[in-house]
Tab-separated table of C-alpha atoms in Angstrom:
chain	number	residue	atom	x	y	z
O	297	MET	CA	12.338	-1.439	26.393
O	298	LYS	CA	10.072	1.584	25.902
O	299	LEU	CA	9.339	2.356	22.270
O	300	LEU	CA	7.805	5.418	20.663
O	301	CYS	CA	6.544	4.840	17.112
O	302	LEU	CA	6.291	7.826	14.750
O	303	SER	CA	4.344	7.494	11.489
O	304	ASN	CA	3.084	9.931	8.901
O	305	GLY	CA	0.087	8.730	6.935
O	306	HIS	CA	-2.711	6.195	6.675
O	307	GLY	CA	-0.567	3.560	4.942
O	308	GLU	CA	2.355	4.177	7.282
O	309	ASP	CA	0.046	3.806	10.283
O	310	ALA	CA	-1.082	0.410	8.993
O	311	ILE	CA	2.499	-0.788	8.499
O	312	ALA	CA	3.545	0.476	11.922
O	313	LEU	CA	0.531	-1.239	13.489
O	314	ARG	CA	1.604	-4.612	12.067
O	315	ILE	CA	5.107	-4.249	13.501
O	316	LEU	CA	3.857	-3.098	16.902
O	317	ARG	CA	1.455	-6.022	17.120
O	318	GLU	CA	4.351	-8.394	16.479
O	319	LEU	CA	6.365	-6.678	19.197
O	320	GLN	CA	3.511	-7.238	21.628
O	321	GLN	CA	3.716	-10.983	20.951
O	322	HIS	CA	7.250	-11.117	22.374
O	323	PRO	CA	7.609	-12.835	25.784
O	324	HIS	CA	8.875	-9.518	27.181
O	325	PRO	CA	7.075	-6.934	25.033
O	326	PRO	CA	8.156	-3.285	25.066
O	327	GLN	CA	6.004	-0.564	26.546
O	328	LEU	CA	4.546	1.181	23.506
O	329	ALA	CA	3.651	4.781	22.739
O	330	VAL	CA	2.563	6.039	19.312
O	331	PHE	CA	2.492	9.381	17.558
O	332	PRO	CA	0.768	9.684	14.152
O	333	LEU	CA	2.214	12.857	12.637
O	334	VAL	CA	-0.352	12.973	9.796
O	335	GLY	CA	-4.065	12.494	10.389
O	336	GLU	CA	-5.664	11.238	13.555
O	337	GLY	CA	-4.080	7.780	13.679
O	338	GLN	CA	-7.354	5.866	13.888
O	339	ALA	CA	-5.549	2.611	13.061
O	340	PHE	CA	-3.799	2.697	16.434
O	341	ALA	CA	-7.139	2.410	18.234
O	342	GLN	CA	-6.811	-1.328	17.511
O	343	LEU	CA	-3.608	-1.470	19.570
O	344	GLU	CA	-3.968	-2.268	23.254
O	345	ASN	CA	-2.010	-0.378	25.902
O	346	ALA	CA	-0.480	2.168	23.525
O	347	ARG	CA	-1.154	5.859	24.089
O	348	ILE	CA	-0.805	8.750	21.652
O	349	ILE	CA	1.707	11.142	23.223
O	350	GLY	CA	0.855	14.428	21.516
O	351	PRO	CA	-1.566	16.464	19.400
O	352	VAL	CA	-3.006	15.011	16.193
O	353	GLN	CA	-5.012	16.793	13.524
O	354	ARG	CA	-6.421	15.979	10.099
O	355	MET	CA	-5.018	18.341	7.469
O	356	PRO	CA	-6.894	19.413	4.298
O	357	SER	CA	-4.375	17.701	1.984
O	358	GLY	CA	-4.610	14.324	3.699
O	359	GLY	CA	-0.807	14.261	3.789
O	360	PHE	CA	-0.086	14.877	0.100
O	361	ILE	CA	1.475	18.338	0.425
O	362	TYR	CA	4.607	17.262	-1.442
O	363	MET	CA	2.604	16.703	-4.622
O	364	ASP	CA	0.910	20.079	-4.889
O	365	ARG	CA	1.943	23.566	-3.741
O	366	LYS	CA	-1.717	24.526	-3.289
O	367	GLU	CA	-2.244	21.592	-0.935
O	368	PHE	CA	0.741	22.756	1.134
O	369	LEU	CA	-0.679	26.270	1.401
O	370	ARG	CA	-4.054	24.866	2.449
O	371	ASP	CA	-2.347	22.887	5.214
O	372	VAL	CA	-0.400	25.948	6.380
O	373	LYS	CA	-3.662	27.860	6.671
O	374	GLY	CA	-5.091	24.873	8.534
O	375	GLY	CA	-2.415	25.084	11.228
O	376	LEU	CA	0.363	22.826	9.880
O	377	LEU	CA	3.255	24.881	11.246
O	378	GLN	CA	1.789	25.165	14.729
O	379	LEU	CA	1.008	21.450	14.744
O	380	THR	CA	4.562	20.572	13.669
O	381	VAL	CA	6.108	22.632	16.479
O	382	ALA	CA	3.753	21.067	19.021
O	383	GLN	CA	4.588	17.573	17.775
O	384	PHE	CA	8.323	18.209	18.026
O	385	LYS	CA	7.909	19.414	21.610
O	386	ALA	CA	5.861	16.315	22.470
O	387	ILE	CA	8.581	13.978	21.133
O	388	ARG	CA	11.307	15.797	23.052
O	389	ALA	CA	9.172	15.686	26.190
O	390	TRP	CA	8.713	11.916	25.845
O	391	VAL	CA	12.456	11.339	25.455
O	392	ARG	CA	13.198	13.684	28.362
O	393	SER	CA	10.735	11.840	30.594
O	394	GLN	CA	12.500	8.552	29.822
O	395	THR	CA	15.906	10.058	30.582
O	396	GLU	CA	14.772	11.602	33.850
O	397	SER	CA	13.271	8.289	34.964
O	398	GLY	CA	16.625	6.569	34.334
O	399	ASN	CA	15.313	4.431	31.480
O	400	GLN	CA	18.263	3.500	29.248
O	401	ASP	CA	16.191	1.386	26.855
O	402	ALA	CA	14.024	4.077	25.241
O	403	VAL	CA	13.957	3.916	21.446
O	404	ILE	CA	12.123	5.661	18.610
O	405	LEU	CA	10.797	3.743	15.603
O	406	ALA	CA	10.215	6.068	12.626
O	407	CYS	CA	7.877	4.698	9.970
O	408	GLY	CA	7.429	6.553	6.698
O	409	ASP	CA	9.702	9.141	5.092
O	410	ILE	CA	11.998	12.054	5.932
O	411	VAL	CA	9.544	13.639	8.419
O	412	PRO	CA	9.450	10.889	11.080
O	413	LEU	CA	13.120	10.102	10.391
O	414	LEU	CA	14.083	13.723	11.096
O	415	PHE	CA	11.889	13.861	14.211
O	416	ALA	CA	13.475	10.624	15.456
O	417	TRP	CA	16.948	12.135	15.151
O	418	LEU	CA	15.872	15.406	16.762
O	419	GLY	CA	14.281	13.462	19.601
O	420	GLY	CA	17.688	12.531	20.978
O	421	ALA	CA	17.101	8.807	21.604
O	422	PRO	CA	18.409	5.781	19.661
O	423	TYR	CA	16.178	5.121	16.669
O	424	ALA	CA	15.355	2.797	13.789
O	425	PHE	CA	13.726	3.677	10.474
O	426	VAL	CA	11.188	1.796	8.344
O	427	GLY	CA	11.385	3.298	4.853
O	428	THR	CA	7.926	2.702	3.427
O	429	ALA	CA	7.937	5.115	0.504
O	430	LYS	CA	11.248	4.938	-1.333
O	431	SER	CA	12.879	2.219	-3.384
O	432	ASP	CA	15.803	2.106	-5.782
O	433	TYR	CA	13.367	0.627	-8.292
O	434	TYR	CA	12.328	4.227	-8.942
O	435	LEU	CA	15.798	4.714	-10.452
O	436	ARG	CA	16.919	1.326	-11.732
O	437	ASP	CA	16.069	-2.330	-11.948
O	438	GLU	CA	18.178	-5.486	-12.039
O	439	ASN	CA	19.300	-4.608	-15.575
O	440	GLY	CA	20.566	-1.111	-14.803
O	441	PRO	CA	19.413	2.542	-14.673
O	442	LEU	CA	15.987	3.477	-15.985
O	443	PRO	CA	15.511	6.328	-18.448
O	444	ARG	CA	13.935	9.249	-16.625
O	445	LYS	CA	12.233	12.493	-17.508
O	446	SER	CA	13.591	14.351	-14.487
O	447	HIS	CA	17.279	14.930	-13.677
O	448	ILE	CA	16.595	15.543	-10.002
O	449	PHE	CA	18.678	12.504	-9.023
O	450	GLY	CA	21.503	13.102	-11.477
O	451	TRP	CA	23.794	14.877	-9.033
O	452	ILE	CA	23.564	12.276	-6.263
O	453	SER	CA	26.917	10.636	-5.614
O	454	SER	CA	27.673	7.065	-6.665
O	455	PRO	CA	26.579	4.423	-5.863
O	456	ARG	CA	23.303	6.056	-6.729
O	457	SER	CA	20.509	5.849	-4.166
O	458	VAL	CA	16.885	6.956	-4.218
O	459	TYR	CA	17.461	8.482	-0.781
O	460	PHE	CA	18.745	12.049	-0.776
O	461	PRO	CA	22.078	12.884	0.914
O	462	TRP	CA	20.368	14.470	3.939
O	463	GLU	CA	18.240	11.350	4.396
O	464	ARG	CA	21.285	9.122	4.178
O	465	TRP	CA	23.062	11.396	6.668
O	466	LEU	CA	20.292	10.768	9.184
O	467	MET	CA	20.650	7.014	8.568
O	468	THR	CA	24.390	7.064	9.277
O	469	ARG	CA	24.172	8.720	12.718
O	470	ASN	CA	25.386	6.609	15.634
O	471	ARG	CA	21.933	6.625	17.200
O	472	CYS	CA	20.408	5.107	14.043
O	473	ARG	CA	20.771	1.393	14.701
O	474	ALA	CA	18.718	-0.139	11.859
O	475	VAL	CA	17.107	0.867	8.566
O	476	PHE	CA	14.417	-1.462	7.192
O	477	VAL	CA	13.858	-0.973	3.470
O	478	ARG	CA	11.323	-2.285	0.979
O	479	ASP	CA	13.464	-4.555	-1.158
O	480	ALA	CA	16.856	-6.122	-1.734
O	481	LEU	CA	17.837	-3.629	-4.447
O	482	THR	CA	17.534	-0.680	-2.054
O	483	ALA	CA	19.247	-2.503	0.810
O	484	GLU	CA	22.212	-3.359	-1.400
O	485	THR	CA	22.823	0.298	-2.273
O	486	LEU	CA	22.514	1.567	1.307
O	487	GLU	CA	24.813	-1.137	2.638
O	488	LYS	CA	27.514	0.066	0.230
O	489	LEU	CA	27.111	3.521	1.781
O	490	GLY	CA	27.754	2.207	5.289
O	491	ILE	CA	24.128	2.296	6.414
O	492	PRO	CA	22.800	-0.560	8.621
O	493	ALA	CA	20.126	-1.523	6.070
O	494	TYR	CA	18.071	-4.718	6.239
O	495	ASN	CA	15.759	-6.303	3.700
O	496	PHE	CA	13.170	-8.293	5.654
O	497	GLY	CA	10.379	-7.748	3.136
O	498	ASN	CA	7.477	-5.318	3.015
O	499	PRO	CA	4.981	-5.348	5.915
O	500	MET	CA	2.169	-4.205	3.633
O	501	MET	CA	2.124	-7.727	2.179
O	502	ASP	CA	1.391	-9.308	5.563
O	503	GLY	CA	-2.064	-10.764	6.122
O	504	LEU	CA	-3.084	-11.074	2.464
O	505	GLU	CA	-2.180	-14.773	2.253
O	506	PRO	CA	-2.645	-15.556	-1.453
O	507	GLU	CA	-2.611	-19.158	-2.587
O	508	ASN	CA	-2.805	-18.788	-6.370
O	509	PRO	CA	-1.159	-15.509	-7.429
O	510	ALA	CA	-2.365	-15.670	-11.046
O	511	GLY	CA	-5.381	-17.366	-12.558
O	512	PHE	CA	-4.377	-17.078	-16.183
O	513	TYR	CA	-2.079	-20.059	-16.565
O	514	GLY	CA	-1.624	-23.742	-15.843
O	515	ARG	CA	-2.770	-26.941	-17.556
O	516	GLY	CA	-6.168	-26.467	-19.174
O	517	ALA	CA	-6.039	-22.737	-18.472
O	518	GLU	CA	-7.689	-21.735	-21.740
O	519	LEU	CA	-10.684	-24.030	-21.191
O	520	ARG	CA	-11.099	-22.855	-17.601
O	521	GLU	CA	-10.898	-19.246	-18.656
O	522	ARG	CA	-13.806	-19.732	-21.056
O	523	GLU	CA	-15.975	-21.405	-18.441
O	524	ARG	CA	-15.474	-19.178	-15.414
O	525	SER	CA	-15.974	-15.485	-14.774
O	526	LEU	CA	-13.137	-13.106	-15.452
O	527	VAL	CA	-12.662	-11.281	-12.143
O	528	ILE	CA	-11.498	-7.663	-12.173
O	529	THR	CA	-10.953	-5.650	-9.001
O	530	LEU	CA	-11.590	-1.908	-9.112
O	531	LEU	CA	-9.423	0.287	-6.859
O	532	PRO	CA	-10.436	3.978	-6.909
O	533	GLY	CA	-8.359	5.050	-3.898
O	534	SER	CA	-9.439	5.942	-0.397
O	535	ARG	CA	-9.673	9.725	-0.135
O	536	ALA	CA	-12.646	11.883	-1.057
O	537	PRO	CA	-13.314	13.733	-3.270
O	538	GLU	CA	-10.528	12.348	-5.459
O	539	ALA	CA	-11.763	8.744	-5.218
O	540	TYR	CA	-15.169	9.721	-6.634
O	541	ALA	CA	-13.538	11.337	-9.665
O	542	ASN	CA	-11.336	8.257	-10.077
O	543	TRP	CA	-14.434	6.052	-9.889
O	544	GLN	CA	-15.909	7.725	-12.946
O	545	LEU	CA	-12.802	6.901	-15.010
O	546	ILE	CA	-12.745	3.326	-13.706
O	547	VAL	CA	-16.426	2.681	-14.502
O	548	GLU	CA	-15.854	4.097	-17.988
O	549	ALA	CA	-12.997	1.600	-18.390
O	550	ALA	CA	-15.286	-1.210	-17.187
O	551	ALA	CA	-17.783	-0.230	-19.883
O	552	GLY	CA	-15.104	-0.787	-22.503
O	553	ILE	CA	-14.305	-4.207	-21.066
O	554	LEU	CA	-18.012	-5.096	-21.182
O	555	SER	CA	-18.171	-4.202	-24.863
O	556	LEU	CA	-15.010	-6.072	-25.855
O	557	PHE	CA	-15.815	-9.178	-23.796
O	558	ALA	CA	-19.536	-9.255	-24.543
O	559	ASP	CA	-19.644	-13.069	-24.713
O	560	ARG	CA	-17.746	-13.548	-21.438
O	561	LYS	CA	-19.006	-13.755	-17.845
O	562	LEU	CA	-17.469	-10.875	-15.910
O	563	LEU	CA	-17.295	-10.135	-12.215
O	564	PHE	CA	-16.140	-6.690	-11.070
O	565	LEU	CA	-15.210	-6.300	-7.393
O	566	GLY	CA	-15.191	-2.706	-6.188
O	567	ALA	CA	-12.906	-2.509	-3.134
O	568	ILE	CA	-14.229	0.680	-1.548
O	569	SER	CA	-12.678	2.399	1.453
O	570	PRO	CA	-14.919	2.608	4.541
O	571	GLU	CA	-14.268	6.354	4.474
O	572	LEU	CA	-16.232	6.682	1.214
O	573	ASN	CA	-20.006	6.790	0.706
O	574	LEU	CA	-21.239	3.874	-1.393
O	575	GLU	CA	-24.336	5.786	-2.447
O	576	ALA	CA	-22.150	8.443	-4.044
O	577	LEU	CA	-20.871	5.764	-6.457
O	578	ARG	CA	-24.333	4.783	-7.660
O	579	PRO	CA	-25.107	7.615	-10.158
O	580	ILE	CA	-22.120	6.942	-12.380
O	581	LEU	CA	-22.910	3.208	-12.416
O	582	GLU	CA	-26.479	3.900	-13.476
O	583	PHE	CA	-25.269	6.328	-16.144
O	584	PHE	CA	-23.219	3.509	-17.691
O	585	GLY	CA	-26.157	1.091	-17.685
O	586	TRP	CA	-25.704	-0.811	-14.422
O	587	ARG	CA	-28.878	-1.621	-12.489
O	588	GLN	CA	-28.997	-2.661	-8.885
O	589	ASP	CA	-30.045	-6.230	-8.181
O	590	GLY	CA	-32.652	-6.035	-5.456
O	591	GLU	CA	-32.965	-9.743	-4.652
O	592	THR	CA	-29.484	-10.257	-3.230
O	593	LYS	CA	-29.471	-10.381	0.555
O	594	THR	CA	-26.673	-8.894	2.605
O	595	GLN	CA	-25.027	-11.085	5.179
O	596	ARG	CA	-21.565	-11.755	6.514
O	597	ARG	CA	-19.920	-14.463	8.555
O	598	GLU	CA	-16.355	-14.568	9.791
O	599	GLY	CA	-13.542	-16.881	8.858
O	600	SER	CA	-13.619	-17.565	5.140
O	601	ILE	CA	-12.954	-15.996	1.778
O	602	LEU	CA	-14.598	-15.823	-1.608
O	603	ARG	CA	-14.894	-19.070	-3.500
O	604	PRO	CA	-14.506	-19.180	-7.298
O	605	PRO	CA	-17.065	-16.679	-8.601
O	606	VAL	CA	-20.093	-17.532	-10.677
O	607	SER	CA	-22.263	-15.446	-12.927
O	608	SER	CA	-25.345	-14.201	-11.064
O	609	PRO	CA	-25.589	-12.285	-7.761
O	610	GLN	CA	-27.820	-15.000	-6.329
O	611	GLU	CA	-25.272	-17.708	-7.148
O	612	ILE	CA	-22.471	-15.553	-5.732
O	613	GLN	CA	-24.363	-15.163	-2.461
O	614	LYS	CA	-25.069	-18.899	-2.373
O	615	GLU	CA	-21.460	-19.870	-3.095
O	616	SER	CA	-19.945	-17.178	-0.853
O	617	PRO	CA	-22.289	-16.392	2.045
O	618	ASN	CA	-19.444	-14.720	3.944
O	619	LEU	CA	-19.028	-11.896	1.454
O	620	LEU	CA	-20.790	-8.699	2.414
O	621	LEU	CA	-22.810	-7.511	-0.572
O	622	PRO	CA	-23.958	-4.009	0.367
O	623	LEU	CA	-24.533	-3.029	-3.266
O	624	THR	CA	-24.743	-5.426	-6.200
O	625	PHE	CA	-25.302	-4.334	-9.790
O	626	VAL	CA	-25.860	-6.298	-13.001
O	627	GLN	CA	-25.525	-5.625	-16.712
O	628	ARG	CA	-25.690	-8.255	-19.452
O	629	LYS	CA	-23.491	-11.174	-18.325
O	630	ALA	CA	-21.635	-9.044	-15.801
O	631	THR	CA	-21.983	-8.508	-12.066
O	632	LEU	CA	-20.457	-5.641	-10.106
O	633	ILE	CA	-20.150	-5.820	-6.312
O	634	LEU	CA	-19.226	-2.895	-4.077
O	635	THR	CA	-17.852	-3.922	-0.702
O	636	GLN	CA	-16.227	-2.044	2.161
O	637	GLN	CA	-15.582	-5.141	4.266
O	638	SER	CA	-13.772	-7.653	2.054
O	639	PHE	CA	-10.624	-5.908	0.830
O	640	ASN	CA	-8.367	-8.964	1.057
O	641	ASP	CA	-10.939	-11.067	-0.772
O	642	CYS	CA	-11.096	-8.533	-3.593
O	643	LEU	CA	-7.323	-8.732	-4.021
O	644	TYR	CA	-7.124	-12.497	-3.625
O	645	GLU	CA	-9.897	-13.453	-6.056
O	646	ALA	CA	-9.125	-11.099	-8.935
O	647	ASP	CA	-7.243	-11.868	-12.118
O	648	LEU	CA	-6.307	-8.234	-12.674
O	649	ALA	CA	-7.143	-4.774	-11.382
O	650	VAL	CA	-8.049	-1.388	-12.750
O	651	ALA	CA	-6.308	0.725	-10.156
O	652	MET	CA	-5.997	4.379	-9.203
O	653	ALA	CA	-4.644	3.866	-5.692
O	654	GLY	CA	-1.355	3.853	-3.815
O	655	THR	CA	-0.836	1.094	-1.271
O	656	ALA	CA	-3.726	-1.046	-2.565
O	657	THR	CA	-2.182	-1.156	-6.035
O	658	GLU	CA	1.190	-2.190	-4.624
O	659	GLN	CA	-0.425	-4.948	-2.566
O	660	PHE	CA	-2.295	-6.248	-5.587
O	661	VAL	CA	0.858	-6.323	-7.701
O	662	GLY	CA	2.686	-8.016	-4.827
O	663	LEU	CA	0.349	-10.987	-5.238
O	664	GLY	CA	1.832	-11.517	-8.691
O	665	LYS	CA	-1.025	-9.972	-10.645
O	666	PRO	CA	-1.218	-7.252	-13.319
O	667	ALA	CA	-2.774	-3.856	-12.637
O	668	ILE	CA	-3.850	-1.279	-15.206
O	669	ALA	CA	-3.682	2.365	-14.116
O	670	ILE	CA	-5.323	5.501	-15.496
O	671	PRO	CA	-3.706	8.752	-14.297
O	672	GLY	CA	-6.180	11.124	-12.645
O	673	ASN	CA	-6.233	14.717	-11.442
O	674	GLY	CA	-4.984	14.118	-7.906
O	675	PRO	CA	-4.021	15.290	-5.400
O	676	GLN	CA	-2.581	11.763	-5.056
O	677	PHE	CA	-3.025	9.827	-8.266
O	678	THR	CA	-1.696	12.358	-10.751
O	679	PRO	CA	0.162	11.537	-13.985
O	680	ALA	CA	3.448	12.140	-12.134
O	681	PHE	CA	2.436	9.777	-9.314
O	682	ALA	CA	1.306	7.116	-11.789
O	683	GLU	CA	4.570	7.374	-13.718
O	684	ALA	CA	6.587	7.042	-10.510
O	685	GLN	CA	4.470	4.094	-9.398
O	686	SER	CA	5.096	2.374	-12.732
O	687	ARG	CA	8.841	2.657	-12.055
O	688	LEU	CA	8.397	1.174	-8.606
O	689	LEU	CA	6.292	-1.753	-9.829
O	690	GLY	CA	7.843	-2.279	-13.252
O	691	PRO	CA	6.011	-4.467	-15.798
O	692	SER	CA	3.306	-5.366	-13.273
O	693	LEU	CA	1.703	-1.918	-13.600
O	694	ILE	CA	0.505	-0.945	-17.069
O	695	LEU	CA	-0.223	2.744	-17.643
O	696	VAL	CA	-2.841	3.890	-20.161
O	697	LYS	CA	-3.795	7.463	-20.936
O	698	HIS	CA	-7.554	7.016	-21.289
O	699	PRO	CA	-10.203	4.617	-19.945
O	700	ALA	CA	-10.975	3.481	-23.496
O	701	GLU	CA	-7.524	1.856	-23.704
O	702	VAL	CA	-8.076	-0.485	-20.747
O	703	ALA	CA	-10.113	-3.133	-22.577
O	704	GLY	CA	-7.502	-3.570	-25.303
O	705	THR	CA	-4.801	-3.877	-22.655
O	706	VAL	CA	-6.765	-6.650	-20.927
O	707	GLN	CA	-7.120	-8.463	-24.225
O	708	SER	CA	-3.397	-8.198	-24.949
O	709	LEU	CA	-2.617	-9.723	-21.552
O	710	PHE	CA	-4.721	-12.763	-22.384
O	711	ARG	CA	-2.714	-13.286	-25.543
O	712	ASP	CA	0.713	-13.165	-23.897
O	713	PRO	CA	1.241	-15.883	-21.254
O	714	ASP	CA	4.981	-15.198	-21.121
O	715	ARG	CA	4.267	-11.620	-20.147
O	716	LEU	CA	1.880	-12.787	-17.425
O	717	GLN	CA	4.508	-15.123	-16.029
O	718	LEU	CA	6.996	-12.238	-15.962
O	719	ILE	CA	4.435	-10.079	-14.140
O	720	ALA	CA	3.809	-12.801	-11.552
O	721	GLU	CA	7.522	-13.197	-10.779
O	722	ASN	CA	8.171	-9.441	-10.848
O	723	GLY	CA	5.440	-8.590	-8.345
O	724	LEU	CA	6.601	-11.149	-5.829
O	725	ARG	CA	10.214	-10.015	-6.156
O	726	ARG	CA	9.526	-6.287	-5.775
O	727	MET	CA	7.036	-6.482	-2.915
O	728	GLY	CA	8.482	-9.409	-0.969
O	729	GLU	CA	7.060	-12.353	0.928
O	730	PRO	CA	4.631	-12.158	3.877
O	731	GLY	CA	6.006	-12.088	7.422
O	732	ALA	CA	8.067	-8.892	7.181
O	733	ALA	CA	6.542	-7.321	10.296
O	734	ALA	CA	7.530	-10.304	12.439
O	735	ARG	CA	11.086	-10.256	11.071
O	736	ILE	CA	11.421	-6.517	11.714
O	737	ALA	CA	10.038	-6.900	15.241
O	738	LYS	CA	12.530	-9.665	16.006
O	739	CYS	CA	15.401	-7.491	14.812
O	740	LEU	CA	14.196	-4.573	16.949
O	741	ILE	CA	14.111	-6.784	20.033
O	742	GLN	CA	17.629	-7.990	19.316
O	743	ARG	CA	19.002	-4.518	18.619
O	744	PHE	CA	17.261	-2.575	21.395
O	745	GLY	CA	15.450	-4.888	23.770
O	746	GLY	CA	18.213	-6.852	25.427
O	747	GLY	CA	17.886	-9.886	23.146
O	748	ASP	CA	20.821	-12.158	22.435
O	749	SER	CA	23.036	-10.034	20.230
O	750	ASN	CA	24.783	-13.154	18.993
O	751	SER	CA	21.606	-14.853	17.834
O	752	LYS	CA	20.951	-15.047	14.142
O	753	LEU	CA	18.945	-12.223	12.625
O	754	PRO	CA	15.659	-13.124	10.914
O	755	THR	CA	15.861	-13.847	7.219
O	756	ILE	CA	13.451	-14.126	4.334
O	757	GLN	CA	12.750	-17.780	3.748
């Protein structure tokens, strides 16, 4: 089998990479080619023996043209239309080269939204689709339809689906052999519409490996909570300059938490994208009273994760020598660590998050933990995006209008263990169990790669 993977965005690239790596573990792996339609596809540099088949270019919007008309116009001026035509020609040329060489096992894997799905259909080869963006949870939950401000979906035929009719049309073509969706709710709807939909889980949850999804409950939980640090992860997003503006709101929210929990040891973990400049985050921290701790040494070793946090930077470094501490700040009983190397640790160790991010917020919630979101000015994390994300994630994502409301929300969570239990169960249900990439890869081999068509398809255990 020869497989061309199309993806359209940083998060989509990461999901596609996980699936492709699983395909390479097969005894008879396919020959891989990749084509990131948005950005430069840097994630695929980690993939051995996979070439990019056509032109790539970073656009001014970073891929968020559907959220803002101005961003779309900026991309058009930056060469979006010419790039799109060139990418279409490259896909057709790849399919034509497979046909001319007599290869009957060429397949396209589209990962993302309508753009790679449309290109896969136009390419002319059999294809499969990994729907990373859409879920029926935007429209309804297990109890029925959600109230909505917009009537954009009101005219869609029953049974109602978050996918538009033209998207579903592309999924019902004979050359579309499999559609991998985010959750069981979405798969159930598409199956009723005659679409070959599978729910194997969400690949973005692979590799996080949590052991204790929530630290709030259990026997003796109240006593333990008083003795240990409350750990809060800060997720400002990954794209500049928006992430820097988000950081200001998040640090303001942290200041409120410091005031309300003045007698409590606090540990804030800033999970900062490698694409951002840590020094650019310093001024706002200093404005809100944080001072850098100069005695903490920076070092990192491979193969372990954070241990239960303690109060001072020195003790943290002693207890967790594998955590990279590029910048450590202190204020009263609180410590704030900025790291660009320990993303999984920041998710795993935290009790809750203050989040203004896309994929990172979903991953955090998928571990069974609550996240508090403050809508920003975009182009990604706008009020509309935050409202849509709250539909997707349900009770696990709590929206507040202003940073000053975050501390009170944290306090209310402490006082409601039933709500926390609901959040833990909800996150795991909506985001799925780890291992999705391997299950999707196995299905692809069976559907396209000459595997035993009678063998049992992978299931979620």
